[in-house]
PDB file of C-alpha atoms and ligand atoms in Angstrom:
ATOM      1  CA  MET A   1       3.216 -20.660 -54.052  1.00  0.00           C
ATOM      2  CA  THR A   2       1.086 -23.335 -52.416  1.00  0.00           C
ATOM      3  CA  ASN A   3       2.533 -25.579 -49.746  1.00  0.00           C
ATOM      4  CA  LYS A   4       3.348 -29.131 -50.671  1.00  0.00           C
ATOM      5  CA  ARG A   5       0.600 -31.474 -49.496  1.00  0.00           C
ATOM      6  CA  ILE A   6       1.639 -34.521 -47.526  1.00  0.00           C
ATOM      7  CA  ALA A   7      -0.570 -37.544 -46.904  1.00  0.00           C
ATOM      8  CA  VAL A   8      -0.346 -38.907 -43.381  1.00  0.00           C
ATOM      9  CA  ILE A   9      -1.928 -42.306 -42.906  1.00  0.00           C
ATOM     10  CA  GLY A  10      -3.548 -42.906 -39.541  1.00  0.00           C
ATOM     11  CA  GLY A  11      -4.502 -40.746 -36.584  1.00  0.00           C
ATOM     12  CA  GLY A  12      -2.607 -42.729 -33.967  1.00  0.00           C
ATOM     13  CA  VAL A  13       0.300 -41.219 -32.107  1.00  0.00           C
ATOM     14  CA  SER A  14       2.571 -41.551 -35.158  1.00  0.00           C
ATOM     15  CA  GLY A  15       0.050 -39.696 -37.288  1.00  0.00           C
ATOM     16  CA  LEU A  16      -0.380 -36.901 -34.755  1.00  0.00           C
ATOM     17  CA  THR A  17       3.353 -36.269 -34.487  1.00  0.00           C
ATOM     18  CA  SER A  18       3.684 -36.475 -38.277  1.00  0.00           C
ATOM     19  CA  ILE A  19       1.032 -33.807 -38.735  1.00  0.00           C
ATOM     20  CA  LYS A  20       2.814 -31.543 -36.287  1.00  0.00           C
ATOM     21  CA  CYS A  21       6.187 -32.109 -37.959  1.00  0.00           C
ATOM     22  CA  CYS A  22       4.699 -31.289 -41.365  1.00  0.00           C
ATOM     23  CA  LEU A  23       3.311 -28.023 -40.027  1.00  0.00           C
ATOM     24  CA  GLU A  24       6.659 -27.115 -38.499  1.00  0.00           C
ATOM     25  CA  GLU A  25       8.298 -27.641 -41.897  1.00  0.00           C
ATOM     26  CA  GLY A  26       5.758 -25.510 -43.726  1.00  0.00           C
ATOM     27  CA  LEU A  27       4.088 -28.499 -45.346  1.00  0.00           C
ATOM     28  CA  GLU A  28       0.351 -29.061 -45.641  1.00  0.00           C
ATOM     29  CA  PRO A  29      -0.608 -32.371 -43.997  1.00  0.00           C
ATOM     30  CA  VAL A  30      -3.742 -34.280 -44.915  1.00  0.00           C
ATOM     31  CA  CYS A  31      -4.237 -37.124 -42.474  1.00  0.00           C
ATOM     32  CA  PHE A  32      -6.513 -40.028 -43.359  1.00  0.00           C
ATOM     33  CA  GLU A  33      -7.936 -41.956 -40.426  1.00  0.00           C
ATOM     34  CA  ARG A  34     -10.148 -44.895 -41.233  1.00  0.00           C
ATOM     35  CA  THR A  35     -12.050 -44.714 -37.944  1.00  0.00           C
ATOM     36  CA  ASP A  36     -13.945 -41.786 -36.462  1.00  0.00           C
ATOM     37  CA  ASP A  37     -11.429 -40.851 -33.781  1.00  0.00           C
ATOM     38  CA  ILE A  38      -7.758 -40.430 -32.929  1.00  0.00           C
ATOM     39  CA  GLY A  39      -5.640 -42.591 -30.643  1.00  0.00           C
ATOM     40  CA  GLY A  40      -5.176 -45.718 -32.741  1.00  0.00           C
ATOM     41  CA  LEU A  41      -4.202 -48.673 -30.628  1.00  0.00           C
ATOM     42  CA  TRP A  42      -4.680 -46.674 -27.423  1.00  0.00           C
ATOM     43  CA  ARG A  43      -8.381 -46.018 -27.947  1.00  0.00           C
ATOM     44  CA  PHE A  44      -9.883 -48.989 -26.200  1.00  0.00           C
ATOM     45  CA  GLN A  45     -13.343 -50.122 -27.210  1.00  0.00           C
ATOM     46  CA  ASP A  46     -15.360 -52.976 -25.791  1.00  0.00           C
ATOM     47  CA  ASN A  47     -16.162 -54.132 -29.303  1.00  0.00           C
ATOM     48  CA  PRO A  48     -13.061 -54.532 -31.487  1.00  0.00           C
ATOM     49  CA  GLU A  49     -13.118 -52.910 -34.917  1.00  0.00           C
ATOM     50  CA  GLU A  50     -12.174 -54.929 -37.975  1.00  0.00           C
ATOM     51  CA  GLY A  51      -8.587 -54.203 -38.978  1.00  0.00           C
ATOM     52  CA  ARG A  52      -7.696 -52.043 -35.977  1.00  0.00           C
ATOM     53  CA  ALA A  53      -5.323 -53.262 -33.288  1.00  0.00           C
ATOM     54  CA  SER A  54      -6.340 -52.497 -29.736  1.00  0.00           C
ATOM     55  CA  ILE A  55      -5.049 -52.865 -26.238  1.00  0.00           C
ATOM     56  CA  TYR A  56      -7.177 -54.632 -23.670  1.00  0.00           C
ATOM     57  CA  LYS A  57      -9.186 -52.837 -21.036  1.00  0.00           C
ATOM     58  CA  SER A  58      -6.759 -53.045 -18.115  1.00  0.00           C
ATOM     59  CA  VAL A  59      -3.544 -52.247 -19.997  1.00  0.00           C
ATOM     60  CA  VAL A  60      -1.086 -49.981 -18.215  1.00  0.00           C
ATOM     61  CA  ILE A  61       1.679 -48.692 -20.465  1.00  0.00           C
ATOM     62  CA  ASN A  62       5.089 -50.249 -19.847  1.00  0.00           C
ATOM     63  CA  THR A  63       7.000 -47.074 -20.658  1.00  0.00           C
ATOM     64  CA  SER A  64       7.464 -44.451 -17.945  1.00  0.00           C
ATOM     65  CA  LYS A  65       6.056 -41.012 -18.569  1.00  0.00           C
ATOM     66  CA  GLU A  66       9.526 -39.459 -18.407  1.00  0.00           C
ATOM     67  CA  MET A  67      10.654 -41.725 -21.239  1.00  0.00           C
ATOM     68  CA  MET A  68       7.557 -41.579 -23.435  1.00  0.00           C
ATOM     69  CA  CYS A  69       6.431 -37.959 -23.248  1.00  0.00           C
ATOM     70  CA  PHE A  70       6.578 -35.636 -26.202  1.00  0.00           C
ATOM     71  CA  SER A  71       9.598 -33.361 -25.742  1.00  0.00           C
ATOM     72  CA  ASP A  72       7.482 -30.314 -26.556  1.00  0.00           C
ATOM     73  CA  TYR A  73       4.464 -31.263 -24.440  1.00  0.00           C
ATOM     74  CA  LEU A  74       5.121 -32.937 -21.116  1.00  0.00           C
ATOM     75  CA  ILE A  75       2.772 -35.328 -19.369  1.00  0.00           C
ATOM     76  CA  PRO A  76       1.033 -33.541 -16.484  1.00  0.00           C
ATOM     77  CA  ASP A  77       2.510 -33.974 -13.006  1.00  0.00           C
ATOM     78  CA  HIS A  78      -0.648 -35.501 -11.608  1.00  0.00           C
ATOM     79  CA  PHE A  79      -0.574 -38.388 -14.106  1.00  0.00           C
ATOM     80  CA  PRO A  80       1.047 -41.570 -12.746  1.00  0.00           C
ATOM     81  CA  ASN A  81       4.468 -42.604 -13.937  1.00  0.00           C
ATOM     82  CA  TYR A  82       3.035 -45.672 -15.684  1.00  0.00           C
ATOM     83  CA  MET A  83      -0.311 -44.640 -17.084  1.00  0.00           C
ATOM     84  CA  HIS A  84      -3.505 -46.577 -17.580  1.00  0.00           C
ATOM     85  CA  ASN A  85      -4.453 -46.746 -21.278  1.00  0.00           C
ATOM     86  CA  SER A  86      -7.259 -44.220 -20.750  1.00  0.00           C
ATOM     87  CA  GLN A  87      -4.697 -41.679 -19.526  1.00  0.00           C
ATOM     88  CA  VAL A  88      -2.442 -42.367 -22.494  1.00  0.00           C
ATOM     89  CA  LEU A  89      -5.358 -41.591 -24.781  1.00  0.00           C
ATOM     90  CA  GLU A  90      -6.226 -38.505 -22.743  1.00  0.00           C
ATOM     91  CA  TYR A  91      -2.636 -37.303 -23.144  1.00  0.00           C
ATOM     92  CA  PHE A  92      -2.807 -37.785 -26.911  1.00  0.00           C
ATOM     93  CA  ARG A  93      -6.062 -35.828 -26.997  1.00  0.00           C
ATOM     94  CA  MET A  94      -4.444 -33.014 -25.006  1.00  0.00           C
ATOM     95  CA  TYR A  95      -1.515 -32.987 -27.444  1.00  0.00           C
ATOM     96  CA  ALA A  96      -3.825 -32.826 -30.462  1.00  0.00           C
ATOM     97  CA  LYS A  97      -5.783 -29.991 -28.883  1.00  0.00           C
ATOM     98  CA  GLU A  98      -2.694 -28.048 -27.806  1.00  0.00           C
ATOM     99  CA  PHE A  99      -1.320 -27.994 -31.359  1.00  0.00           C
ATOM    100  CA  ASP A 100      -4.707 -27.833 -33.088  1.00  0.00           C
ATOM    101  CA  LEU A 101      -4.078 -31.003 -35.088  1.00  0.00           C
ATOM    102  CA  LEU A 102      -7.618 -32.354 -35.485  1.00  0.00           C
ATOM    103  CA  LYS A 103      -8.519 -30.035 -38.318  1.00  0.00           C
ATOM    104  CA  TYR A 104      -5.966 -31.787 -40.531  1.00  0.00           C
ATOM    105  CA  ILE A 105      -7.550 -35.212 -40.062  1.00  0.00           C
ATOM    106  CA  ARG A 106     -10.155 -36.660 -42.406  1.00  0.00           C
ATOM    107  CA  PHE A 107     -11.981 -39.256 -40.376  1.00  0.00           C
ATOM    108  CA  LYS A 108     -13.521 -42.373 -41.874  1.00  0.00           C
ATOM    109  CA  ARG A 109     -11.250 -42.009 -44.845  1.00  0.00           C
ATOM    110  CA  GLU A 110      -8.497 -44.121 -46.320  1.00  0.00           C
ATOM    111  CA  PRO A 111      -6.013 -42.850 -48.879  1.00  0.00           C
ATOM    112  CA  ASN A 112      -6.152 -44.096 -52.413  1.00  0.00           C
ATOM    113  CA  LEU A 113      -2.675 -45.564 -52.750  1.00  0.00           C
ATOM    114  CA  GLU A 114      -3.201 -46.461 -56.402  1.00  0.00           C
ATOM    115  CA  ILE A 115      -2.468 -42.912 -57.551  1.00  0.00           C
ATOM    116  CA  SER A 116       0.733 -42.353 -59.492  1.00  0.00           C
ATOM    117  CA  GLY A 117       2.189 -39.870 -61.947  1.00  0.00           C
ATOM    118  CA  PRO A 118       1.167 -36.207 -62.043  1.00  0.00           C
ATOM    119  CA  GLN A 119      -1.658 -36.722 -59.550  1.00  0.00           C
ATOM    120  CA  ALA A 120       0.619 -38.250 -56.929  1.00  0.00           C
ATOM    121  CA  ASP A 121       0.955 -35.042 -54.936  1.00  0.00           C
ATOM    122  CA  ALA A 122      -2.796 -34.555 -54.645  1.00  0.00           C
ATOM    123  CA  PRO A 123      -4.031 -36.696 -51.734  1.00  0.00           C
ATOM    124  CA  THR A 124      -7.500 -38.077 -52.279  1.00  0.00           C
ATOM    125  CA  ALA A 125      -9.595 -40.456 -50.283  1.00  0.00           C
ATOM    126  CA  GLU A 126     -12.248 -43.047 -50.681  1.00  0.00           C
ATOM    127  CA  PRO A 127     -14.882 -43.387 -47.990  1.00  0.00           C
ATOM    128  CA  SER A 128     -13.997 -46.404 -45.879  1.00  0.00           C
ATOM    129  CA  GLN A 129     -17.700 -47.086 -45.437  1.00  0.00           C
ATOM    130  CA  PRO A 130     -20.339 -46.712 -48.096  1.00  0.00           C
ATOM    131  CA  GLY A 131     -22.359 -43.554 -47.859  1.00  0.00           C
ATOM    132  CA  LEU A 132     -19.829 -41.573 -45.800  1.00  0.00           C
TER     133      LEU A 132
HETATM  134  C1  LIG B 201      -0.885 -55.065 -27.466  1.00  0.00           C
HETATM  135  C2  LIG B 201       0.068 -53.902 -27.631  1.00  0.00           C
HETATM  136  C3  LIG B 201       0.598 -53.283 -26.490  1.00  0.00           C
HETATM  137  C4  LIG B 201       1.479 -52.211 -26.625  1.00  0.00           C
HETATM  138  N1  LIG B 201       1.958 -51.646 -25.470  1.00  0.00           N
HETATM  139  C5  LIG B 201       2.837 -50.631 -25.569  1.00  0.00           C
HETATM  140  C6  LIG B 201       3.371 -50.019 -24.395  1.00  0.00           C
HETATM  141  O1  LIG B 201       3.078 -50.421 -23.262  1.00  0.00           O
HETATM  142  N2  LIG B 201       4.248 -48.985 -24.543  1.00  0.00           N
HETATM  143  C7  LIG B 201       4.581 -48.508 -25.775  1.00  0.00           C
HETATM  144  O2  LIG B 201       5.339 -47.544 -25.867  1.00  0.00           O
HETATM  145  N3  LIG B 201       4.088 -49.075 -26.906  1.00  0.00           N
HETATM  146  C8  LIG B 201       3.245 -50.104 -26.840  1.00  0.00           C
HETATM  147  N4  LIG B 201       2.751 -50.673 -27.987  1.00  0.00           N
HETATM  148  C9  LIG B 201       3.234 -50.173 -29.276  1.00  0.00           C
HETATM  149  C10 LIG B 201       2.194 -49.296 -30.016  1.00  0.00           C
HETATM  150  O3  LIG B 201       2.174 -49.788 -31.322  1.00  0.00           O
HETATM  151  C11 LIG B 201       2.602 -47.827 -29.960  1.00  0.00           C
HETATM  152  O4  LIG B 201       2.555 -47.382 -28.613  1.00  0.00           O
HETATM  153  C12 LIG B 201       1.678 -46.879 -30.762  1.00  0.00           C
HETATM  154  O5  LIG B 201       0.308 -47.139 -30.550  1.00  0.00           O
HETATM  155  C13 LIG B 201       1.923 -46.917 -32.246  1.00  0.00           C
HETATM  156  O6  LIG B 201       1.241 -45.794 -32.803  1.00  0.00           O
HETATM  157  P1  LIG B 201       0.888 -45.723 -34.326  1.00  0.00           P
HETATM  158  O7  LIG B 201       0.233 -44.398 -34.548  1.00  0.00           O
HETATM  159  O8  LIG B 201       2.105 -46.045 -35.109  1.00  0.00           O
HETATM  160  O9  LIG B 201      -0.121 -46.940 -34.607  1.00  0.00           O
HETATM  161  P2  LIG B 201      -1.596 -47.176 -34.057  1.00  0.00           P
HETATM  162  O10 LIG B 201      -1.749 -46.720 -32.653  1.00  0.00           O
HETATM  163  O11 LIG B 201      -1.879 -48.603 -34.373  1.00  0.00           O
HETATM  164  O12 LIG B 201      -2.502 -46.240 -34.972  1.00  0.00           O
HETATM  165  C14 LIG B 201      -2.669 -46.483 -36.354  1.00  0.00           C
HETATM  166  C15 LIG B 201      -3.874 -45.690 -36.833  1.00  0.00           C
HETATM  167  O13 LIG B 201      -3.884 -45.707 -38.249  1.00  0.00           O
HETATM  168  C16 LIG B 201      -5.200 -46.014 -38.701  1.00  0.00           C
HETATM  169  N5  LIG B 201      -5.013 -46.655 -40.003  1.00  0.00           N
HETATM  170  C17 LIG B 201      -4.331 -47.794 -40.264  1.00  0.00           C
HETATM  171  N6  LIG B 201      -4.324 -48.037 -41.582  1.00  0.00           N
HETATM  172  C18 LIG B 201      -5.007 -47.028 -42.168  1.00  0.00           C
HETATM  173  C19 LIG B 201      -5.337 -46.711 -43.517  1.00  0.00           C
HETATM  174  N7  LIG B 201      -4.967 -47.498 -44.549  1.00  0.00           N
HETATM  175  N8  LIG B 201      -6.059 -45.594 -43.768  1.00  0.00           N
HETATM  176  C20 LIG B 201      -6.456 -44.782 -42.756  1.00  0.00           C
HETATM  177  N9  LIG B 201      -6.175 -45.024 -41.443  1.00  0.00           N
HETATM  178  C21 LIG B 201      -5.444 -46.139 -41.157  1.00  0.00           C
HETATM  179  C22 LIG B 201      -5.800 -46.892 -37.636  1.00  0.00           C
HETATM  180  O14 LIG B 201      -7.217 -46.825 -37.643  1.00  0.00           O
HETATM  181  C23 LIG B 201      -5.197 -46.259 -36.370  1.00  0.00           C
HETATM  182  O15 LIG B 201      -6.022 -45.219 -35.852  1.00  0.00           O
HETATM  183  C24 LIG B 201       1.871 -51.753 -27.901  1.00  0.00           C
HETATM  184  C25 LIG B 201       1.350 -52.385 -29.036  1.00  0.00           C
HETATM  185  C26 LIG B 201       0.470 -53.451 -28.914  1.00  0.00           C
HETATM  186  C27 LIG B 201      -0.067 -54.116 -30.172  1.00  0.00           C
END
């Protein structure tokens, strides 16, 4: 019997934890991320992308690392208690690598939410940019 496929929308921190939870439950996650990288809001870029929220360059997270860390993957001791946004992103990358989550993400893809009926359990995607 094949595993049930689950569409996860977005490769931000919510998407990463959702992928991991799916795997723990024996489900088959397919994550659609419209950009070409993980991190969502925490991936700062000098040039903002249309439709993607972003922090600004100097943002330091307002949640302490003891409060915000994943319970199954602690923030390294040498990271400060309140991390710069680049360290938050680095932590998310470490988490994704530790649990081998990247292979479940389809970058530059958005789910087709119009699907209904018998095809509803078969995630598909449309390229978010022509030619991709
Ligand atoms: C200015 C600002 C400051 C913040 N500061 C803090 C803070 O200090 N501490 C704190 O704990 N929280 C803070 N937050 C809250 C923040 O929202 C969370 O920390 C966290 O980033 C939410 O993760 P997420 O994965 O839900 O969303 P996001 O990080 O926004 O990621 C969403 C991802 O989904 C992708 N996506 C969206 N729609 C689609 C689609 N249709 N198809 C495919 N991909 C899609 C996007 O490209 C993106 O990669 C802040 C938020 C803002 C806006």
